[in-house]
Amino acid sequence: MAAGDDSVKDFAPKGKKSSSKDDQRRKNMPPGSLMKAVIRSGVDSTKPAEGDQVIVHCTVRTVDGVIVESSRAENGGKGIPIRYVLGKSNMLIGLVEGIPTMQRGEVAMFKLKSEVHYGEADCPVTAPDGFPKQDELQFEIELLDFFKARVINDDLGIVKKITDEGQGWETPRDLYEVKSWITAKSGDGRVILSRTKEPLFFIFGKAQVPKGLEMGMGTMTRGEKAIIYVNRPYLSQSTLIPSIEDYDEVQFEVELIHFIQVRDMLGDGRLIKRRIVDGRGEFPMDCPIHDSLLRVHYKGMLHNDEKTVFYDTRIDNDGQPLEFSSGEGLVPEGLEMCVRLMLPGEIALVTCPPDYAYDKFARPVFRPSSVPRGAYVQWEIELLGFEMPKDWTGLTFQNIMDEAEKIKNTGNRLFKEGKFDLAKAKYEKVLREYNHVNPQDDEEGKIFLNSRNSLQLNVAACYQKMGEHRKSIDACNKVLEGSPAHAKALYRRGTAYMLAGDFEEARSDFKRMMTVDKSSEPDATAALLKLKQKEQEAEKKAKRQFKGLFDKKPGEISEVGKDSTTDDSPAESGNLDADVGGAAVDEGSYGEGGDPSADRPGLLSRFWPSGRRFFSGVGLAKCSIL
């Protein structure tokens, strides 16, 4: 053979190169089974490494020079170069070892014995029909190019080469509106799509471009340029690019000019946020995700053909923006959810369903009378800026307590408005901050402990109202761990136990109240009477459930847990601690429990309280008795 380099390299088995799937195959290579001769030297000194995509032409000949197969058109092939990702693609072990020794532009002849091509015992590549896999063969390889590859999917059907890095880290996703330059050519270089006069505009997730192209662009940032190699399985039909599904491979050259963030906030297509003007900063790090003081201009419109405007801060608020604190239920939920994901200076158009707009919004001062019930609305919102909550670092103990009291009072208001989840978030926010507060003397320690206990009990009250009685018990336990004689915590935990059907635990807490605090005896006595009433109700219900259970003949099955009657007892009221402004209890009272109609126990729970938790834990709402 003619060679530009007279040297011939003998590839013997080498030591372990890296921890890869090909290591054992390398060890099994017989000495002298792979030989290399350079026909044409490369253009630079760099060589491909694991993780690189290599693009090669390959012609296989017998030792007599007869062509067995080739990727080159002049040798009977399709003219499409072969692409491998080193360390990921299934390859002949001779090429796994040989190609990394080549330079870009180099042409080399590799002589491979059968043990290092298709004749290998565990070869992961299937030989073509009629291929002489037991013969010694010559592989002429031209290394056209190689580069660090971004593998998009596991089967290597989509691979990306970045030619120019983009800005930021946000990438397009479903519903985003994308503007980009796109050209395409087949693997053998034929032009499929030329550069258009204007950039292409399409919506992600709408099958407007081939699936593989969209998956590759989903990894690109704004301003990035890349070549995306897509194999046939991912060349789906699309509306913007002509039919290309018959090609074996298409190379898309893409420049991602811009994209508009469009978010389906609820995942069901009802609450949609569309960014009209980009804001300042990086999403989402510079968004007011945490509770903040927000300043916005907004225009509210009915989502009808006329786009009837019902409120505009620039007109109806004397040109002044709306200022509100997030996390306090001061604006409709859909508006606040979207503003939290905006950047300062951003303008967004929000389409909102009635249940996240004004139908469930109880604050009349912010509810326009011109918005009918059941109305979808649109808000055009501009986030002017926001202020993060005050940092408590460096504040005096008294200032910290004052700030905590403000947040707690907000939580109390939300509780009385029935927004228990928001109220709980406020109390828990202060409790998290308290992890970094260190009282300096006994007096400060007493104030701090009382405040923390009060917040934990308020969290417990929220959980009771939300029907999560076990979590309410856990919150009370945090108080009782440090203050075992805390009568109010015993009362609230006893109430939670009662609502959860654990009557013996509840009775123990109510009796203990009277022991630790004589002044609580009236409240404890009333609670015990209520507990007795609940037990009687549970017993009656259980009798109805078990009625006729043992009247069945042998072999018949009776079901337990069905009750044709309903419990119409009214829900009981529940109060927070006495420090809730406007509450109808004084400092010495303990308030009432939450909703007793939720999660009522059966007869089994009376005699084995933990049994109810067991059956619930394994997913059995009822049992069958033979």
Short mmCIF file of N, CA and C in Angstrom, two decimals, residues 399-507:
data_model
loop_
_atom_site.label_atom_id
_atom_site.label_comp_id
_atom_site.label_asym_id
_atom_site.label_seq_id
_atom_site.Cartn_x
_atom_site.Cartn_y
_atom_site.Cartn_z
N ASN A 399 -35.97 44.28 68.13
CA ASN A 399 -36.36 44.52 66.74
C ASN A 399 -36.76 43.22 66.04
N ILE A 400 -36.05 42.14 66.38
CA ILE A 400 -36.40 40.84 65.80
C ILE A 400 -37.79 40.43 66.26
N MET A 401 -38.07 40.60 67.53
CA MET A 401 -39.40 40.25 68.04
C MET A 401 -40.49 41.11 67.40
N ASP A 402 -40.17 42.37 67.15
CA ASP A 402 -41.15 43.26 66.49
C ASP A 402 -41.43 42.78 65.07
N GLU A 403 -40.37 42.41 64.33
CA GLU A 403 -40.56 41.93 62.97
C GLU A 403 -41.34 40.62 62.98
N ALA A 404 -41.03 39.76 63.94
CA ALA A 404 -41.74 38.49 64.04
C ALA A 404 -43.22 38.72 64.33
N GLU A 405 -43.49 39.69 65.15
CA GLU A 405 -44.89 39.98 65.51
C GLU A 405 -45.67 40.48 64.29
N LYS A 406 -45.02 41.27 63.44
CA LYS A 406 -45.70 41.77 62.24
C LYS A 406 -46.09 40.60 61.33
N ILE A 407 -45.15 39.69 61.13
CA ILE A 407 -45.42 38.55 60.25
C ILE A 407 -46.49 37.65 60.88
N LYS A 408 -46.41 37.50 62.19
CA LYS A 408 -47.40 36.67 62.87
C LYS A 408 -48.79 37.27 62.75
N ASN A 409 -48.90 38.58 62.88
CA ASN A 409 -50.20 39.24 62.75
C ASN A 409 -50.77 39.06 61.35
N THR A 410 -49.90 39.08 60.35
CA THR A 410 -50.35 38.81 58.98
C THR A 410 -50.89 37.39 58.89
N GLY A 411 -50.19 36.45 59.50
CA GLY A 411 -50.67 35.08 59.53
C GLY A 411 -52.01 34.96 60.22
N ASN A 412 -52.19 35.70 61.31
CA ASN A 412 -53.47 35.66 62.02
C ASN A 412 -54.61 36.17 61.13
N ARG A 413 -54.34 37.23 60.36
CA ARG A 413 -55.38 37.76 59.46
C ARG A 413 -55.73 36.72 58.40
N LEU A 414 -54.72 36.08 57.83
CA LEU A 414 -54.97 35.07 56.83
C LEU A 414 -55.75 33.90 57.41
N PHE A 415 -55.46 33.55 58.66
CA PHE A 415 -56.19 32.46 59.31
C PHE A 415 -57.66 32.81 59.42
N LYS A 416 -57.95 34.02 59.85
CA LYS A 416 -59.35 34.42 60.01
C LYS A 416 -60.07 34.55 58.67
N GLU A 417 -59.30 34.77 57.59
CA GLU A 417 -59.89 34.81 56.25
C GLU A 417 -60.05 33.42 55.66
N GLY A 418 -59.64 32.38 56.42
CA GLY A 418 -59.78 31.02 55.94
C GLY A 418 -58.66 30.56 55.04
N LYS A 419 -57.58 31.34 54.92
CA LYS A 419 -56.44 30.97 54.07
C LYS A 419 -55.38 30.29 54.94
N PHE A 420 -55.71 29.08 55.36
CA PHE A 420 -54.90 28.40 56.36
C PHE A 420 -53.52 28.04 55.84
N ASP A 421 -53.41 27.68 54.57
CA ASP A 421 -52.11 27.33 54.02
C ASP A 421 -51.18 28.54 54.00
N LEU A 422 -51.71 29.71 53.60
CA LEU A 422 -50.90 30.93 53.59
C LEU A 422 -50.52 31.33 55.02
N ALA A 423 -51.48 31.20 55.94
CA ALA A 423 -51.20 31.54 57.34
C ALA A 423 -50.09 30.65 57.89
N LYS A 424 -50.18 29.36 57.61
CA LYS A 424 -49.16 28.43 58.10
C LYS A 424 -47.79 28.81 57.55
N ALA A 425 -47.74 29.22 56.28
CA ALA A 425 -46.46 29.60 55.67
C ALA A 425 -45.84 30.78 56.41
N LYS A 426 -46.67 31.72 56.85
CA LYS A 426 -46.14 32.88 57.59
C LYS A 426 -45.56 32.45 58.93
N TYR A 427 -46.30 31.64 59.66
CA TYR A 427 -45.79 31.18 60.96
C TYR A 427 -44.49 30.38 60.79
N GLU A 428 -44.47 29.51 59.78
CA GLU A 428 -43.28 28.67 59.58
C GLU A 428 -42.09 29.51 59.12
N LYS A 429 -42.34 30.60 58.41
CA LYS A 429 -41.25 31.49 58.00
C LYS A 429 -40.55 32.05 59.23
N VAL A 430 -41.33 32.52 60.21
CA VAL A 430 -40.73 33.07 61.43
C VAL A 430 -39.99 31.97 62.19
N LEU A 431 -40.59 30.78 62.25
CA LEU A 431 -39.93 29.68 62.96
C LEU A 431 -38.59 29.33 62.33
N ARG A 432 -38.50 29.41 61.01
CA ARG A 432 -37.20 29.16 60.36
C ARG A 432 -36.19 30.23 60.73
N GLU A 433 -36.63 31.47 60.76
CA GLU A 433 -35.73 32.56 61.14
C GLU A 433 -35.29 32.42 62.60
N TYR A 434 -36.17 31.88 63.43
CA TYR A 434 -35.84 31.72 64.85
C TYR A 434 -34.68 30.75 65.06
N ASN A 435 -34.39 29.91 64.07
CA ASN A 435 -33.26 28.99 64.20
C ASN A 435 -31.93 29.73 64.34
N HIS A 436 -31.92 31.02 63.95
CA HIS A 436 -30.69 31.80 63.98
C HIS A 436 -30.72 32.88 65.07
N VAL A 437 -31.72 32.82 65.95
CA VAL A 437 -31.85 33.82 67.01
C VAL A 437 -31.32 33.23 68.32
N ASN A 438 -30.46 33.98 69.02
CA ASN A 438 -29.87 33.52 70.28
C ASN A 438 -30.14 34.54 71.39
N PRO A 439 -31.15 34.28 72.24
CA PRO A 439 -31.40 35.19 73.37
C PRO A 439 -30.16 35.31 74.26
N GLN A 440 -29.98 36.51 74.83
CA GLN A 440 -28.77 36.78 75.59
C GLN A 440 -28.94 36.63 77.10
N ASP A 441 -30.18 36.60 77.59
CA ASP A 441 -30.38 36.45 79.04
C ASP A 441 -31.69 35.71 79.28
N ASP A 442 -31.99 35.48 80.56
CA ASP A 442 -33.17 34.70 80.92
C ASP A 442 -34.46 35.39 80.47
N GLU A 443 -34.50 36.72 80.59
CA GLU A 443 -35.72 37.44 80.20
C GLU A 443 -35.98 37.30 78.70
N GLU A 444 -34.92 37.50 77.91
CA GLU A 444 -35.08 37.33 76.46
C GLU A 444 -35.42 35.88 76.13
N GLY A 445 -34.82 34.94 76.86
CA GLY A 445 -35.11 33.53 76.62
C GLY A 445 -36.57 33.20 76.86
N LYS A 446 -37.15 33.79 77.91
CA LYS A 446 -38.56 33.54 78.21
C LYS A 446 -39.46 34.12 77.11
N ILE A 447 -39.15 35.34 76.67
CA ILE A 447 -39.94 35.97 75.60
C ILE A 447 -39.84 35.14 74.32
N PHE A 448 -38.63 34.72 74.01
CA PHE A 448 -38.39 33.96 72.79
C PHE A 448 -39.14 32.62 72.84
N LEU A 449 -39.06 31.91 73.97
CA LEU A 449 -39.74 30.62 74.09
C LEU A 449 -41.24 30.76 73.96
N ASN A 450 -41.81 31.78 74.61
CA ASN A 450 -43.26 31.99 74.51
C ASN A 450 -43.69 32.28 73.08
N SER A 451 -42.88 33.09 72.38
CA SER A 451 -43.21 33.43 71.00
C SER A 451 -43.13 32.19 70.11
N ARG A 452 -42.08 31.40 70.29
CA ARG A 452 -41.91 30.20 69.46
C ARG A 452 -43.03 29.19 69.73
N ASN A 453 -43.37 29.00 71.00
CA ASN A 453 -44.46 28.08 71.33
C ASN A 453 -45.78 28.55 70.73
N SER A 454 -46.03 29.85 70.79
CA SER A 454 -47.26 30.40 70.24
C SER A 454 -47.33 30.14 68.73
N LEU A 455 -46.21 30.31 68.03
CA LEU A 455 -46.19 30.08 66.60
C LEU A 455 -46.42 28.60 66.27
N GLN A 456 -45.80 27.71 67.04
CA GLN A 456 -46.00 26.29 66.79
C GLN A 456 -47.46 25.89 66.99
N LEU A 457 -48.09 26.47 68.00
CA LEU A 457 -49.50 26.15 68.23
C LEU A 457 -50.39 26.72 67.14
N ASN A 458 -50.00 27.86 66.59
CA ASN A 458 -50.75 28.40 65.46
C ASN A 458 -50.61 27.50 64.24
N VAL A 459 -49.39 26.96 64.03
CA VAL A 459 -49.20 26.00 62.95
C VAL A 459 -50.09 24.79 63.18
N ALA A 460 -50.16 24.31 64.43
CA ALA A 460 -51.02 23.17 64.75
C ALA A 460 -52.48 23.48 64.45
N ALA A 461 -52.92 24.72 64.75
CA ALA A 461 -54.31 25.11 64.48
C ALA A 461 -54.57 25.12 62.97
N CYS A 462 -53.60 25.57 62.19
CA CYS A 462 -53.76 25.56 60.73
C CYS A 462 -53.91 24.13 60.22
N TYR A 463 -53.07 23.25 60.72
CA TYR A 463 -53.17 21.85 60.29
C TYR A 463 -54.52 21.26 60.65
N GLN A 464 -55.03 21.60 61.84
CA GLN A 464 -56.35 21.10 62.23
C GLN A 464 -57.41 21.58 61.25
N LYS A 465 -57.36 22.84 60.88
CA LYS A 465 -58.33 23.38 59.95
C LYS A 465 -58.21 22.75 58.57
N MET A 466 -56.99 22.34 58.23
CA MET A 466 -56.76 21.71 56.93
C MET A 466 -57.03 20.21 56.97
N GLY A 467 -57.44 19.69 58.14
CA GLY A 467 -57.77 18.28 58.27
C GLY A 467 -56.57 17.37 58.40
N GLU A 468 -55.37 17.94 58.64
CA GLU A 468 -54.16 17.13 58.76
C GLU A 468 -53.81 16.99 60.25
N HIS A 469 -54.57 16.13 60.91
CA HIS A 469 -54.50 16.05 62.38
C HIS A 469 -53.18 15.47 62.87
N ARG A 470 -52.59 14.55 62.12
CA ARG A 470 -51.30 13.99 62.54
C ARG A 470 -50.22 15.06 62.55
N LYS A 471 -50.23 15.91 61.54
CA LYS A 471 -49.25 17.00 61.51
C LYS A 471 -49.53 18.01 62.62
N SER A 472 -50.78 18.19 62.95
CA SER A 472 -51.13 19.07 64.08
C SER A 472 -50.55 18.50 65.38
N ILE A 473 -50.66 17.19 65.54
CA ILE A 473 -50.09 16.55 66.73
C ILE A 473 -48.58 16.74 66.77
N ASP A 474 -47.92 16.60 65.64
CA ASP A 474 -46.47 16.78 65.59
C ASP A 474 -46.08 18.19 66.00
N ALA A 475 -46.84 19.19 65.54
CA ALA A 475 -46.54 20.57 65.90
C ALA A 475 -46.70 20.79 67.40
N CYS A 476 -47.72 20.20 67.99
CA CYS A 476 -47.92 20.32 69.44
C CYS A 476 -46.78 19.62 70.20
N ASN A 477 -46.32 18.51 69.67
CA ASN A 477 -45.23 17.77 70.33
C ASN A 477 -43.97 18.62 70.43
N LYS A 478 -43.72 19.47 69.43
CA LYS A 478 -42.54 20.33 69.47
C LYS A 478 -42.61 21.31 70.64
N VAL A 479 -43.82 21.73 71.00
CA VAL A 479 -43.98 22.60 72.16
C VAL A 479 -43.80 21.80 73.44
N LEU A 480 -44.43 20.63 73.49
CA LEU A 480 -44.42 19.84 74.73
C LEU A 480 -43.06 19.22 75.02
N GLU A 481 -42.22 19.08 74.00
CA GLU A 481 -40.86 18.58 74.25
C GLU A 481 -40.08 19.53 75.15
N GLY A 482 -40.26 20.83 74.94
CA GLY A 482 -39.54 21.81 75.76
C GLY A 482 -40.34 22.32 76.94
N SER A 483 -41.68 22.21 76.85
CA SER A 483 -42.56 22.69 77.93
C SER A 483 -43.62 21.63 78.19
N PRO A 484 -43.28 20.57 78.91
CA PRO A 484 -44.22 19.45 79.10
C PRO A 484 -45.51 19.84 79.81
N ALA A 485 -45.52 20.94 80.55
CA ALA A 485 -46.70 21.36 81.30
C ALA A 485 -47.46 22.46 80.59
N HIS A 486 -47.29 22.60 79.28
CA HIS A 486 -47.96 23.66 78.52
C HIS A 486 -49.41 23.24 78.29
N ALA A 487 -50.33 23.86 79.04
CA ALA A 487 -51.73 23.43 79.03
C ALA A 487 -52.37 23.65 77.66
N LYS A 488 -52.04 24.77 77.02
CA LYS A 488 -52.67 25.05 75.73
C LYS A 488 -52.21 24.03 74.68
N ALA A 489 -50.94 23.61 74.74
CA ALA A 489 -50.46 22.60 73.80
C ALA A 489 -51.13 21.26 74.06
N LEU A 490 -51.34 20.93 75.34
CA LEU A 490 -52.06 19.69 75.68
C LEU A 490 -53.48 19.74 75.15
N TYR A 491 -54.12 20.90 75.27
CA TYR A 491 -55.50 21.02 74.80
C TYR A 491 -55.55 20.85 73.27
N ARG A 492 -54.63 21.53 72.57
CA ARG A 492 -54.67 21.45 71.11
C ARG A 492 -54.30 20.05 70.62
N ARG A 493 -53.33 19.42 71.28
CA ARG A 493 -52.99 18.05 70.88
C ARG A 493 -54.12 17.09 71.19
N GLY A 494 -54.77 17.28 72.36
CA GLY A 494 -55.90 16.43 72.70
C GLY A 494 -57.02 16.57 71.69
N THR A 495 -57.26 17.80 71.24
CA THR A 495 -58.29 18.01 70.22
C THR A 495 -57.92 17.30 68.92
N ALA A 496 -56.64 17.38 68.53
CA ALA A 496 -56.20 16.71 67.31
C ALA A 496 -56.34 15.20 67.45
N TYR A 497 -55.98 14.67 68.62
CA TYR A 497 -56.16 13.23 68.84
C TYR A 497 -57.63 12.85 68.71
N MET A 498 -58.51 13.66 69.28
CA MET A 498 -59.94 13.37 69.23
C MET A 498 -60.43 13.35 67.78
N LEU A 499 -60.00 14.32 67.01
CA LEU A 499 -60.42 14.40 65.62
C LEU A 499 -59.85 13.26 64.79
N ALA A 500 -58.68 12.75 65.21
CA ALA A 500 -58.06 11.63 64.50
C ALA A 500 -58.62 10.28 64.96
N GLY A 501 -59.50 10.29 65.97
CA GLY A 501 -60.10 9.04 66.45
C GLY A 501 -59.32 8.34 67.52
N ASP A 502 -58.27 8.97 68.04
CA ASP A 502 -57.47 8.38 69.12
C ASP A 502 -58.00 8.89 70.46
N PHE A 503 -59.12 8.31 70.91
CA PHE A 503 -59.84 8.86 72.05
C PHE A 503 -59.08 8.72 73.36
N GLU A 504 -58.36 7.62 73.55
CA GLU A 504 -57.64 7.44 74.81
C GLU A 504 -56.52 8.47 74.95
N GLU A 505 -55.79 8.72 73.87
CA GLU A 505 -54.74 9.74 73.91
C GLU A 505 -55.33 11.12 74.19
N ALA A 506 -56.48 11.39 73.56
CA ALA A 506 -57.14 12.68 73.80
C ALA A 506 -57.56 12.83 75.26
N ARG A 507 -58.14 11.77 75.82
CA ARG A 507 -58.59 11.82 77.22
C ARG A 507 -57.39 12.05 78.15
#
